[in-house]
Structures are given as C-alpha cells and as structure tokens.
Tab-separated table of C-alpha atoms in Angstrom:
chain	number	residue	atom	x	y	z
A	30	UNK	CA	2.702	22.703	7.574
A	31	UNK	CA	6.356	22.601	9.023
A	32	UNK	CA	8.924	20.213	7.594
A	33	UNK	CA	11.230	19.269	9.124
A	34	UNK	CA	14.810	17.210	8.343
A	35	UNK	CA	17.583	16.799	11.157
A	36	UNK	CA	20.974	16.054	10.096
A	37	UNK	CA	20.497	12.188	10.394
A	38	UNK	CA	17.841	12.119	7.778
A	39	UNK	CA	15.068	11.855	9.869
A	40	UNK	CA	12.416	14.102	8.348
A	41	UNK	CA	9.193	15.460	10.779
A	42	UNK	CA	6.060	16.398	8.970
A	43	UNK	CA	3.535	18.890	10.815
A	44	UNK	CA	0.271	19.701	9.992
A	45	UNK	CA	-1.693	21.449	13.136
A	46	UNK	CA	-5.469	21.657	12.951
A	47	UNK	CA	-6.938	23.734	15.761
A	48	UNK	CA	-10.169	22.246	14.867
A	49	UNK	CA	-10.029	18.690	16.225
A	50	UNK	CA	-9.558	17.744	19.617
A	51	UNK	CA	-7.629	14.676	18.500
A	52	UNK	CA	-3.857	13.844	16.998
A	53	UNK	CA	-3.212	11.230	14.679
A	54	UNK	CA	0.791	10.625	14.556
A	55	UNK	CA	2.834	7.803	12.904
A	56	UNK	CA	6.075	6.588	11.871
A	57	UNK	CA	7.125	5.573	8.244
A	58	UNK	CA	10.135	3.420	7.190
A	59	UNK	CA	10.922	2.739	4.159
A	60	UNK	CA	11.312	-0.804	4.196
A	61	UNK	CA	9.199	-3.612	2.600
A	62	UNK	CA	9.357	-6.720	1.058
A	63	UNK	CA	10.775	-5.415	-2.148
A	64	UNK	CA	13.702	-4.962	0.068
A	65	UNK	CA	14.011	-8.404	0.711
A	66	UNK	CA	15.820	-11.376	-0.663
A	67	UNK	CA	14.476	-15.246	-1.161
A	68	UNK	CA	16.450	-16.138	2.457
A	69	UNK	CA	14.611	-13.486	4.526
A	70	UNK	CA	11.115	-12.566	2.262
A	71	UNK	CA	8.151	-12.223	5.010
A	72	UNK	CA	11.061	-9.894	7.574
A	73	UNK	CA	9.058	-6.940	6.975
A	74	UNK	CA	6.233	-8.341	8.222
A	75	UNK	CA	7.702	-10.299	10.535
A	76	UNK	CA	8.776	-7.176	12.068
A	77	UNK	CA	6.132	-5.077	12.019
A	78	UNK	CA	4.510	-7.767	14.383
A	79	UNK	CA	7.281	-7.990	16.641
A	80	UNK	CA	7.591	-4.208	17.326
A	81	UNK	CA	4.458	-4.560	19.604
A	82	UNK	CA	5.674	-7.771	21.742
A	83	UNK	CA	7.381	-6.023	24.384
A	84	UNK	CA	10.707	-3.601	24.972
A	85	UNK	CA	13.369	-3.102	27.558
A	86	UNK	CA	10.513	-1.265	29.677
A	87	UNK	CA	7.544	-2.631	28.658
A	88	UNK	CA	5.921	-5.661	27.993
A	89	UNK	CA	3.266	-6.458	25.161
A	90	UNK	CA	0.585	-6.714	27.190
A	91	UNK	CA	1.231	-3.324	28.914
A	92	UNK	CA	2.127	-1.535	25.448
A	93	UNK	CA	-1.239	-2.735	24.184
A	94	UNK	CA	-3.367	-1.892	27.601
A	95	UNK	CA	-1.544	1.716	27.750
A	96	UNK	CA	-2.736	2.350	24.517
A	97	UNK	CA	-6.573	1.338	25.686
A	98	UNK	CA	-6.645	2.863	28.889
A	99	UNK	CA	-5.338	6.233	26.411
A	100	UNK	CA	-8.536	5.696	24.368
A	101	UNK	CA	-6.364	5.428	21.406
A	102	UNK	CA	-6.675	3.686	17.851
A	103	UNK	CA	-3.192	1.785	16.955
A	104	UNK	CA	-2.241	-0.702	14.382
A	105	UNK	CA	0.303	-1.200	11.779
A	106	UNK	CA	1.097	-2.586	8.135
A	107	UNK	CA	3.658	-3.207	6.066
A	108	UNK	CA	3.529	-2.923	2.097
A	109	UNK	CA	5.982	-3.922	-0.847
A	110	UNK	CA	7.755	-0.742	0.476
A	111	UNK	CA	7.084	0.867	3.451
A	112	UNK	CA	6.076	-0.077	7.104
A	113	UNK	CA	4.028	1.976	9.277
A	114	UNK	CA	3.113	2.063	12.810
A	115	UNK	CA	0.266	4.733	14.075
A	116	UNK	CA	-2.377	6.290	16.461
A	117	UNK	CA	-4.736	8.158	17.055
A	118	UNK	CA	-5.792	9.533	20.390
A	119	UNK	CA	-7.277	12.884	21.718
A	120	UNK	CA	-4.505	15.992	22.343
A	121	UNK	CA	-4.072	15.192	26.055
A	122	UNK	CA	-2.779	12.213	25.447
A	123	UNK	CA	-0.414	12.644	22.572
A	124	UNK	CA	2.511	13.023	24.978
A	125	UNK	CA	2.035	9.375	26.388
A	126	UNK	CA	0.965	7.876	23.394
A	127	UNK	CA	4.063	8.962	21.347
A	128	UNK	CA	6.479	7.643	23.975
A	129	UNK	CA	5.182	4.576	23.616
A	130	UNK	CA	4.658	4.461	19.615
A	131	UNK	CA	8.148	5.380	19.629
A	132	UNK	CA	9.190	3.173	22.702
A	133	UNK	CA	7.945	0.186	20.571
A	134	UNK	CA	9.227	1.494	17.188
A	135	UNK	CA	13.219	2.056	18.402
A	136	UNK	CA	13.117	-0.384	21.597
A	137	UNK	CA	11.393	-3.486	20.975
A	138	UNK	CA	13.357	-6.644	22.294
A	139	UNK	CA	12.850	-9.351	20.826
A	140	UNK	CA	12.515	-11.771	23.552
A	141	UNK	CA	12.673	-15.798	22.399
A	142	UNK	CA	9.827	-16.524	23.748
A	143	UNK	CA	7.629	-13.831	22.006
A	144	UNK	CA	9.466	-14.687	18.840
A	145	UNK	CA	8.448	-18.229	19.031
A	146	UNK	CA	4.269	-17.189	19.830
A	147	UNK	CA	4.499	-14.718	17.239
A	148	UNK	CA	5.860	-16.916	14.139
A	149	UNK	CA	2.603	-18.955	15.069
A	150	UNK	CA	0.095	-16.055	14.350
A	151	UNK	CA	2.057	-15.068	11.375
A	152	UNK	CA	1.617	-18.732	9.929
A	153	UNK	CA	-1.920	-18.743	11.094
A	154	UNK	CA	-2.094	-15.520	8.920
A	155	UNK	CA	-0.423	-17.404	6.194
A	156	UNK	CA	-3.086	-19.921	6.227
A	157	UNK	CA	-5.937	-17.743	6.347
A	158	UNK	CA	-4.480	-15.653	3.380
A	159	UNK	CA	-4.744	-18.949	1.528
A	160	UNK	CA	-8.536	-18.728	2.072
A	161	UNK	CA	-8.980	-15.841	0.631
A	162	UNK	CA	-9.230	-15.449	-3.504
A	163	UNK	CA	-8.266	-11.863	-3.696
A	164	UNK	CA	-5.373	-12.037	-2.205
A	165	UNK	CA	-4.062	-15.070	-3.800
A	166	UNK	CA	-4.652	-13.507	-7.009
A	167	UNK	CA	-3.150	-10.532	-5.945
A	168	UNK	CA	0.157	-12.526	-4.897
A	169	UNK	CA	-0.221	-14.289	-8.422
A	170	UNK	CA	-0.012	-11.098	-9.998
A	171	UNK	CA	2.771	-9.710	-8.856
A	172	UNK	CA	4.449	-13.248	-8.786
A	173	UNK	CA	3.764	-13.563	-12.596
A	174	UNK	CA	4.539	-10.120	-13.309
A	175	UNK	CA	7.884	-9.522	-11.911
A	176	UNK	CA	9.083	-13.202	-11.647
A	177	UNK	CA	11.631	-13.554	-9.017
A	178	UNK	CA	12.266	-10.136	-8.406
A	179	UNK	CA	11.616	-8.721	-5.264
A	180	UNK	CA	8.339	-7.092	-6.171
A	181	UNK	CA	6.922	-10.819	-7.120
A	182	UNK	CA	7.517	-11.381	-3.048
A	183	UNK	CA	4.791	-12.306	-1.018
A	184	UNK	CA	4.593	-9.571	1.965
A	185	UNK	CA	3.928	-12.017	4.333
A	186	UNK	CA	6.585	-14.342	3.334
A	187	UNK	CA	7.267	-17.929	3.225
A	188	UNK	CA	6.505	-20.151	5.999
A	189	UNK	CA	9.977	-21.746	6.120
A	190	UNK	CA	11.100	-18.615	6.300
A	191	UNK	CA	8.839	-17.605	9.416
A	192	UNK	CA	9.698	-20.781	11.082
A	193	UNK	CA	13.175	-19.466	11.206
A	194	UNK	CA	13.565	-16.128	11.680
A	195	UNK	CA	14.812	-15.295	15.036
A	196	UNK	CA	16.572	-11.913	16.356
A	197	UNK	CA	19.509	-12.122	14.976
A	198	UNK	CA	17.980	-11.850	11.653
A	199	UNK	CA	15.879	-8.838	12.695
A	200	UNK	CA	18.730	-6.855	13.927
A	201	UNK	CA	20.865	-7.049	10.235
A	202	UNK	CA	17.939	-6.433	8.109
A	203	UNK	CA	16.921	-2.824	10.969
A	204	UNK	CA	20.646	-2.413	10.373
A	205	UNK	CA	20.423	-2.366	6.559
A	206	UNK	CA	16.352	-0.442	6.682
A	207	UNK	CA	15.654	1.070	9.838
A	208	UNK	CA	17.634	4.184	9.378
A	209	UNK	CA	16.747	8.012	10.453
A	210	UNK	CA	17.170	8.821	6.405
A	211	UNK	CA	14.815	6.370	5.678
A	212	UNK	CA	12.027	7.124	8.359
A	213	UNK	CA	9.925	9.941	8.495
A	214	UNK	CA	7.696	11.042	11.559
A	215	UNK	CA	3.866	12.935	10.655
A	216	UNK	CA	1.264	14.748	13.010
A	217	UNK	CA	-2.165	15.872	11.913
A	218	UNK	CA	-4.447	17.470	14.379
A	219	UNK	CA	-4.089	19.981	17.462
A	220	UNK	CA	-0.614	19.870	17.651
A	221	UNK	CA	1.544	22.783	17.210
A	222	UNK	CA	4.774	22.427	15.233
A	223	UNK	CA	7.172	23.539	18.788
A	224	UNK	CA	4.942	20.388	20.743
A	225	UNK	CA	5.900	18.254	17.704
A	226	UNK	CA	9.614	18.705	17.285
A	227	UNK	CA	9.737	18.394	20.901
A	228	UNK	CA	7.856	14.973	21.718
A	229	UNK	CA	10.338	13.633	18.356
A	230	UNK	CA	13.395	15.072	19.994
A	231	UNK	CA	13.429	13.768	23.933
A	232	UNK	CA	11.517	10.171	22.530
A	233	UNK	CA	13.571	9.955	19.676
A	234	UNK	CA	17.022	11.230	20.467
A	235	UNK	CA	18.723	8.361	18.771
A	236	UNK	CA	17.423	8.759	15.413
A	237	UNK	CA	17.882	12.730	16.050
A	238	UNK	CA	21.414	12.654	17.038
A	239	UNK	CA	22.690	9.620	14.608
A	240	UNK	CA	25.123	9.857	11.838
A	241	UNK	CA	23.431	10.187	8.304
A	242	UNK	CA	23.491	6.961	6.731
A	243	UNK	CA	22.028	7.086	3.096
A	244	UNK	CA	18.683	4.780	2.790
A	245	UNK	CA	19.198	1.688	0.028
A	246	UNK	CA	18.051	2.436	-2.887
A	247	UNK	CA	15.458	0.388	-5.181
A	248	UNK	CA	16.511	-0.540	-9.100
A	249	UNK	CA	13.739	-1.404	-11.833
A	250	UNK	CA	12.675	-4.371	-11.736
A	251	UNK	CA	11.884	-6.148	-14.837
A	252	UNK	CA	8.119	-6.959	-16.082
A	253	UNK	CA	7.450	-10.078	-17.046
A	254	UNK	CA	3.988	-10.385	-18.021
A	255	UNK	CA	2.348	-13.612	-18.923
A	256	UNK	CA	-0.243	-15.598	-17.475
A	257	UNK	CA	-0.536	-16.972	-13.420
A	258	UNK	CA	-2.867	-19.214	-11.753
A	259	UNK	CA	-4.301	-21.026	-8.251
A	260	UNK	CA	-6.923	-23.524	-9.001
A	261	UNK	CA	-8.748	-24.206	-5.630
A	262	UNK	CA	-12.413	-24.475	-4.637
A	263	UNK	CA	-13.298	-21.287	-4.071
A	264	UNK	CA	-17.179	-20.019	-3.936
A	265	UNK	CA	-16.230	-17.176	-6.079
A	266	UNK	CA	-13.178	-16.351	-8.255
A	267	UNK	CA	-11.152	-13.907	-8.583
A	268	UNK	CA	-9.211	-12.029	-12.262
A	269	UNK	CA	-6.737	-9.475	-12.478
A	270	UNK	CA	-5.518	-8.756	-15.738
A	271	UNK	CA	-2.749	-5.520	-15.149
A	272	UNK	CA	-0.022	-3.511	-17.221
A	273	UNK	CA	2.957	-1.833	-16.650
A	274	UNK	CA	2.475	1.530	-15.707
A	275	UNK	CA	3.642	4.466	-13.972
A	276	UNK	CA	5.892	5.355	-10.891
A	277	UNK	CA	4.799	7.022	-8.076
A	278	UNK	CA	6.802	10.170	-8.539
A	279	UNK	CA	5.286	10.551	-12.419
A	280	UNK	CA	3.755	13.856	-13.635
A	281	UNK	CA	0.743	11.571	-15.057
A	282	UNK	CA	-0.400	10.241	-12.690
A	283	UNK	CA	-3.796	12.484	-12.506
A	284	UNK	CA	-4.493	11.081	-16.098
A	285	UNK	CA	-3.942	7.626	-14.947
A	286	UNK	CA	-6.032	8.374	-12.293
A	287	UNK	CA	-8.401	9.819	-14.288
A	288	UNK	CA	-8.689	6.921	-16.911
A	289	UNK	CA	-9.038	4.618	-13.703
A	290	UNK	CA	-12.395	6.640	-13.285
A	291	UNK	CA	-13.693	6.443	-16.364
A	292	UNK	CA	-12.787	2.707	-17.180
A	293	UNK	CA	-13.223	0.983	-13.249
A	294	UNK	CA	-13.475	2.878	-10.363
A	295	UNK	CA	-16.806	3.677	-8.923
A	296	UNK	CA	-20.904	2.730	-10.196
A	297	UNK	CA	-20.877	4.898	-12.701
A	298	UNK	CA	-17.526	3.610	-14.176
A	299	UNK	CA	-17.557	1.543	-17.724
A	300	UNK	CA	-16.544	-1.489	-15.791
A	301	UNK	CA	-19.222	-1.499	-13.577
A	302	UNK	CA	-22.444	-0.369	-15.461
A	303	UNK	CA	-21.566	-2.987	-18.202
A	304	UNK	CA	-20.299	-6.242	-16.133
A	305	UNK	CA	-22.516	-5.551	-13.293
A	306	UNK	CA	-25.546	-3.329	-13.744
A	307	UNK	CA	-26.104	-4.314	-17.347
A	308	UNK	CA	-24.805	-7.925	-17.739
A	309	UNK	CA	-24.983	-8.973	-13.638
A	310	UNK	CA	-22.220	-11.506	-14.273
A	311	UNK	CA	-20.311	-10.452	-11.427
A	312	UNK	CA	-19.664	-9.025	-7.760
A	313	UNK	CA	-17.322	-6.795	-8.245
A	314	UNK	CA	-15.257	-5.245	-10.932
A	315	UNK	CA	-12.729	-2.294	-10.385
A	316	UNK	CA	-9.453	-1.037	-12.144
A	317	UNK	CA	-6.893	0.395	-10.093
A	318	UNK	CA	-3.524	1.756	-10.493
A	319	UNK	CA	-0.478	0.805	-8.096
A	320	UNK	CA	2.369	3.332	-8.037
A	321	UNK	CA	5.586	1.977	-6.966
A	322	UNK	CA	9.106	4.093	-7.040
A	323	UNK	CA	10.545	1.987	-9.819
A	324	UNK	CA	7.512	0.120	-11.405
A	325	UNK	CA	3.922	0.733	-11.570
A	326	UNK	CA	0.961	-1.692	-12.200
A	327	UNK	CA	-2.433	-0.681	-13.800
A	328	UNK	CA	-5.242	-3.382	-13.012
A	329	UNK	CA	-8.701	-4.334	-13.879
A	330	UNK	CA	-10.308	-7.047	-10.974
A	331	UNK	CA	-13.457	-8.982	-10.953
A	332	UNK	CA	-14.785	-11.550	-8.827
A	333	UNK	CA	-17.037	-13.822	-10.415
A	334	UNK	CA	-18.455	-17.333	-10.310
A	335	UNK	CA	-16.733	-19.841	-12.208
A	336	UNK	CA	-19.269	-19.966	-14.995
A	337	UNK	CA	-19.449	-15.999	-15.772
A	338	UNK	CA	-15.446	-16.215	-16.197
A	339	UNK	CA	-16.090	-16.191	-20.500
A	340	UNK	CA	-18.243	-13.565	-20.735
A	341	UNK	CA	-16.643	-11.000	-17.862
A	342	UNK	CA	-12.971	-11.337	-19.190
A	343	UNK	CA	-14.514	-10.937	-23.111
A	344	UNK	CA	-16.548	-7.970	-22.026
A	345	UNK	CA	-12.896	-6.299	-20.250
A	346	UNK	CA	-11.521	-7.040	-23.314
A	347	UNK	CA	-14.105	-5.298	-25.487
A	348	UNK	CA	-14.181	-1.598	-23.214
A	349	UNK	CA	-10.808	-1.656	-23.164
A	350	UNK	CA	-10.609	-1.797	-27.248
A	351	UNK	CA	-13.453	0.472	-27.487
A	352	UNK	CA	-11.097	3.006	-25.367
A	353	UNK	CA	-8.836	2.537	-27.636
A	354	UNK	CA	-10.917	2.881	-30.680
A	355	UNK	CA	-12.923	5.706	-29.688
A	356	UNK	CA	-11.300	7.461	-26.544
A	357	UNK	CA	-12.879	8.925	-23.438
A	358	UNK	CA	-15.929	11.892	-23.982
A	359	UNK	CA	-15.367	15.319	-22.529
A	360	UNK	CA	-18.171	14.592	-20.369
A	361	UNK	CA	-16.363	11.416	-19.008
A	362	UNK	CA	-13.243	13.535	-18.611
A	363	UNK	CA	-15.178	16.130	-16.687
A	364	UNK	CA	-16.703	13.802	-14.326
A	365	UNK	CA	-13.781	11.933	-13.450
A	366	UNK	CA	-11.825	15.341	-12.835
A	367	UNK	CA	-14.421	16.576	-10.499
A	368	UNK	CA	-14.091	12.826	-8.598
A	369	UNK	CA	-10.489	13.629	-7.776
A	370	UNK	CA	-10.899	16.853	-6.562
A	371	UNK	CA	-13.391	15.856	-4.575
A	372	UNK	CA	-11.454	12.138	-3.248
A	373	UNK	CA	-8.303	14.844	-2.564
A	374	UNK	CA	-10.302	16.913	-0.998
A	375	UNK	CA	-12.321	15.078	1.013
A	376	UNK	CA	-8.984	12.856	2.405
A	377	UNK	CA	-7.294	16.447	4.129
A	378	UNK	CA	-10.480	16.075	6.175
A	379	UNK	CA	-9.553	12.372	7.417
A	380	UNK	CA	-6.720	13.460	9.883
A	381	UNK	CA	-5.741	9.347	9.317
A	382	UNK	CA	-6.008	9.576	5.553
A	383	UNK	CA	-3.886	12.909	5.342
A	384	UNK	CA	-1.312	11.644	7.644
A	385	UNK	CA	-0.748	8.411	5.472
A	386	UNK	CA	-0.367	10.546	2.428
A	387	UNK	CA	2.109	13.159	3.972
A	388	UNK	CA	4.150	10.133	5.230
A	389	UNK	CA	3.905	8.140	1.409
A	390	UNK	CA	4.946	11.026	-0.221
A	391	UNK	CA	8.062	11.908	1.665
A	392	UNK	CA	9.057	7.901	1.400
A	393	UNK	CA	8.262	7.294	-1.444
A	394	UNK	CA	9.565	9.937	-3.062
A	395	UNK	CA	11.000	12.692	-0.791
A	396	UNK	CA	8.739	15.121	-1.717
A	397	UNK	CA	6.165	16.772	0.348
A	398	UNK	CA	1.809	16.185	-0.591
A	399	UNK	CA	0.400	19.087	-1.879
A	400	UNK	CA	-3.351	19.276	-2.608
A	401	UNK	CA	-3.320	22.565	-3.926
A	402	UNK	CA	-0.810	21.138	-7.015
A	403	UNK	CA	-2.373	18.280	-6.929
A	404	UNK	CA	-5.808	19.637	-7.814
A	405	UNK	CA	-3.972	22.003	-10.490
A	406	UNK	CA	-2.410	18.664	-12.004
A	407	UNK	CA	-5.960	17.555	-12.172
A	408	UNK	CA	-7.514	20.123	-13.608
A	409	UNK	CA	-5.012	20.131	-16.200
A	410	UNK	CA	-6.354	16.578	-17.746
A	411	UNK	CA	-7.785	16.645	-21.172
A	412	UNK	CA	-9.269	13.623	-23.135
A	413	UNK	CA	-6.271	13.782	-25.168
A	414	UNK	CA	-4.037	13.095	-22.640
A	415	UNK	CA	-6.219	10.220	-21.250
A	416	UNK	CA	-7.067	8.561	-24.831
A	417	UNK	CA	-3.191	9.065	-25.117
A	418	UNK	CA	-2.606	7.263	-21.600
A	419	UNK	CA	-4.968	4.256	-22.630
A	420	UNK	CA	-2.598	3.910	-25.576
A	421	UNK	CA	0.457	4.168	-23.698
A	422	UNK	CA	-0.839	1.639	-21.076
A	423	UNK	CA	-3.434	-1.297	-23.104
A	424	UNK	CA	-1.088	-1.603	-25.740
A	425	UNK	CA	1.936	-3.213	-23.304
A	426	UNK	CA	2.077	-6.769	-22.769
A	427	UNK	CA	-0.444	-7.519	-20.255
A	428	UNK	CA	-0.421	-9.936	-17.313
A	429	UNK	CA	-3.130	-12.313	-16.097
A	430	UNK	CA	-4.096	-14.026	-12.604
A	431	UNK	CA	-6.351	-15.907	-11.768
A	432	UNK	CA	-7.813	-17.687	-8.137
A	433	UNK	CA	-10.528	-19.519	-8.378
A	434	UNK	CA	-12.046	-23.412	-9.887
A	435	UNK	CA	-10.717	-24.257	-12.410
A	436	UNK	CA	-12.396	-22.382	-15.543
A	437	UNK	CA	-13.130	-23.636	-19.009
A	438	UNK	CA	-10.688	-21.920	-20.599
A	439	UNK	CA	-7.457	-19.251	-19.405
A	440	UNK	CA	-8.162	-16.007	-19.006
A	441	UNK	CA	-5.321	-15.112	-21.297
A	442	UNK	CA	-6.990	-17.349	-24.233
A	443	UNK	CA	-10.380	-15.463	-23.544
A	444	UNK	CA	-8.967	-12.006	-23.924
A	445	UNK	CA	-6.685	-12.995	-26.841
A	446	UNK	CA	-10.084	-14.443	-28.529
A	447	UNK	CA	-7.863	-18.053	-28.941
C-alpha cells in the first residue's frame, strides 16, 4: 500500500491487486452535515447531487452516458461527515473514468437551470424519506440526542432550505470544506502506485499544487438524551433506544464491536433469538454502534407492529440488565471475536468495501486501515473488557425514538417499568 500526502494536504491511498481485472477509485471530503449550520443544513447533500449536473466541459447527461458506455458502477453519498463520490470500472478504463470522477468532483458548474431541476428531486427525496419509518426514527434520534447541534441535522436538510440554495451558497461552503487537506483520493485493484500518482497529478493539479489550508475542525457536541417521537400511520414501527458511546479513533472499539455481536448483530445474537426466533414479536431487531470523531452512538432497533411495542421494548430492557447482571460467556466472547475477523477479513476482498474503509480512516481520523492491527485489537478482547464496556455504555442516560402509530404507552415509560 503506498500513501501518499502532497504538500496541499491532499493525501493518495494505493492499494494494487494484480488479481482483479477491475479498479475501484473514489474521492473523500470531509464535509457533512455536522459541518453545517441551521441557514445552510441539507448543503452537503445538496452538493453531492449537483457535482454530477454538468461542468465547464461536460454536461450531465454526457458525464452520466461516459460512465455507461465505460461499463462502470458510479454513485455517491454524503454522511454526518464525509461525502464521497466513486467507481468502479475494469483497468482499461481507469484513465477515462478518473478524468471524469475528478472532472465532476473539482469542475462542476452549477448552471441555474440544473440548480432549479435538481432542488426538485432533492424535495421529492425529502418526501419519500417521510415515508419511510427507519429513517424518520433515525433523524429522531439524532434530533433528540444532540438537540440543536449539528449532529441532530437532518443530512438531507430542510426544504426551505433546498428551495433556496443557489450557487453562490455552494461556492462559500466548497470554500470553507472542499479543501486538498481535507480530501483524500483511494485505488484498490490493478493499479500500480506510479499509474496512481500519475492519473491524481495531471486530473488533479489544482488540489496538487494548492496552498495547505488546514481542514475545520469538529468540537464535542453535547448529548442530550431523552425521549423523541413521529406519530404517523405507518404499517410497521420503528424503536431505537441508543447511548453515548465511543469515537471513531478509540482503542475500544473491537470490544464495542464485540458486545454489538453478542447483544444485536446477526441470528445468533441475544436480540434476535429472543425478540424474534423465540417471542416472534418483531421483524427486525439489531444493535449497532456509530463512531463519529467527537461523539459516538450505541443503538438497539426494532421494527415492530404497533401492538408488540410493550413486550419488544420490555424484553430490550431485560437482556440488557441481564448483561449487566451476569456479563457475556467466554463462549459468546469467542464467537463474536471469530465474527470480526472474519467481517475484516472478508471486506479486503470487496475492492468497494476496502476502498471505503481506507478512505474513512484517513478522514476520519488521519490514520491509515490496518487489518493486520485490527485483527490483533480483536483478538485481544476478553469478557472482562466487554462486561466492563456494557457497564460503561447501559449505565449512561439513554435516548429513545420512536416512528410509528401511536403506541399505548412511550417507549421511555416501558423501559423505565413506569
């Protein structure tokens, strides 16, 4: 693997693989709505769409149908703190694909009239979102969890704010986020690291040859807790009940990860064999932790009908005391190790997957992904240091959301036992 950082910030991470016949590249910023502010919350977003509606030599319509006639896979997203744009395509047609990722990326033009026809698939996206209980609840929980900071921002924004935005406004936020020292550039396949540094230099010359400006930087934001709610006739509702956890950058976060095994992650999980296989009083259940660079969330989900709210939130309630009244088994402990390894492992052999994870890491926090110290770091884990984790995390104040009918009693009140 080559690193490598020019003297404008901009980092390059290589990792060839003779093996394929493909390349999977992308580009990284570190910029996402908890980088935005109640007048411009949804810019992200708004610019992540806009990137592929023409530049100064290409339209959208021919970015998109160079891209096809390539054979290529494209897309992007944008999360509470990065944005990413991507491909993949076979090795002969790197070179033409990564002038126009970065053509788009540095280039795009943000002509009024694509402004205007974008803003109305955004708030088309809006709308749909609003149909759609898990991600309402998800937006409640952050929302009730971090209040009015910036992490309690919707990624896709307001709609008054979409309405408005216009170029102007895109230009001062790239100004503030789109900076070499806050991007970072990643190739996984049959690439060598010489074809790499190239392609970067002549399409990216700009962000080469700039000035180092340093990248904002992200405070703690205070957790709230508390209890959140959208009442709307759904089919099926949706909980989250989450604590404050740990950064991404943490030493723990294998034991996190390995009490998200045990308690909610996969069918063999606590979660699922008791809510699902042995009760059947819901779809889905899952725990999952969310590392961010200054705050981190630990979640349990279900989706459930209306009626099966009682029982599902009681039963949470009682496997996460009996965690904390008995601990995890070494058997538990081993199993959920050997799930890591083998999730780690398995993800260096998804060129897509890897890439992602090279690019997170060096955003996020600057440091390169290593599987080889990861895997060490999970092989480390003992039950101590997971029962030890499961006090650290189920004993903070918790937060609750909820999407769905309206149910007999809060969620809060059922795990409380009021």
């Amino acid at each position: 693997m080559t690193v490598k950082t020019y003297d404008s910030g901009l980092t390059v991470i290589v990792e060839p693989n003779t093996a394929l016949r493909s390349v999977t590249a992308g580009i990284m910023v570190g910029a996402g709505s908890c980088f935005e502010t109640k007048e411009n919350n949804g810019i992200s977003h708004f610019i992540e769409h806009m990137q592929f509606k023409g530049t100064d030599k290409r339209t959208a319509a021919e970015i998109v149908s160079r891209f096809d006639r390539a054979g290529a896979a494209y897309n992007a997203f944008t999360g509470k703190e990065y944005t990413c744009f991507y491909f993949k395509s076979i090795d002969e047609k790197l070179g033409e694909c990564f002038d126009i990722l970065s053509d788009l990326f540095l280039n795009a033009a943000y002509a009024q009239e694509e402004l205007d026809r974008e803003r109305k698939v955004i708030l088309e996206e809006i709308n749909m979102s609003r149909d759609e209980p898990d991600g309402v609840c998800y937006d409640v929980l952050y929302k009730t969890a971090f209040g009015s900071g910036s992490l309690g921002m919707e990624i896709l924004g307001t709609k008054n704010n979409v309405k408005r935005f216009n170029k102007p406004d895109i230009l001062e936020y790239k100004a503030q986020n789109y900076l070499p020292s806050n991007t970072v550039v990643g190739f996984v396949g049959n690439i060598t690291e010489a074809q790499a540094l190239e392609l970067v230099e002549k399409h990216m010359a700009s962000y080469v040859s700039q000035n180092y400006t340093a990248p904002r930087v992200l405070k703690k934001q205070e957790y709230l807790g508390g209890y959140g709610e959208y009442i709307h006739d759904y089919e099926q509702s949706e909980i989250s009940i989450a604590f404050p956890a740990l950064t991404f950058a943490d030493e723990c976060t294998s034991t996190l990860a390995s009490l998200d095994c045990i308690l909610g992650s996969g069918m063999s999980s606590r979660l699922f064999q008791r809510l699902r296989e042995k009760m059947g009083v819901v779809y889905s259940v899952y725990s999952s932790p969310w590392y961010g660079r200054t705050n981190g969330l630990f979640s349990v989900n279900l989706n459930v009908n209306v009626s099966n709210v009682e029982s599902s939130v009681a039963a949470v309630k009682n496997e996460i005391d009996l965690i904390l009244k008995n601990g995890v088994t070494e058997e538990e402990t081993e199993k959920a190790k050997m799930q890591l390894k083998v999730t780690s492992l398995f993800s260096k052999e998804n060129p897509m997957n890897y890439m992602l994870a090279l690019l997170r890491w060096r955003v996020m926090a600057g440091l390169t992904y290593d599987i080889d110290k990861l895997i060490k770091e999970i092989e480390a884990v003992t039950p101590e240091k997971i029962n030890n984790m499961a006090q650290k995390i189920f004993t903070e104040k918790p937060t609750f959301a909820y999407a769905g009918k309206k149910p007999s009693a809060k969620i809060i009140d059922i795990y409380n036992g009021v």
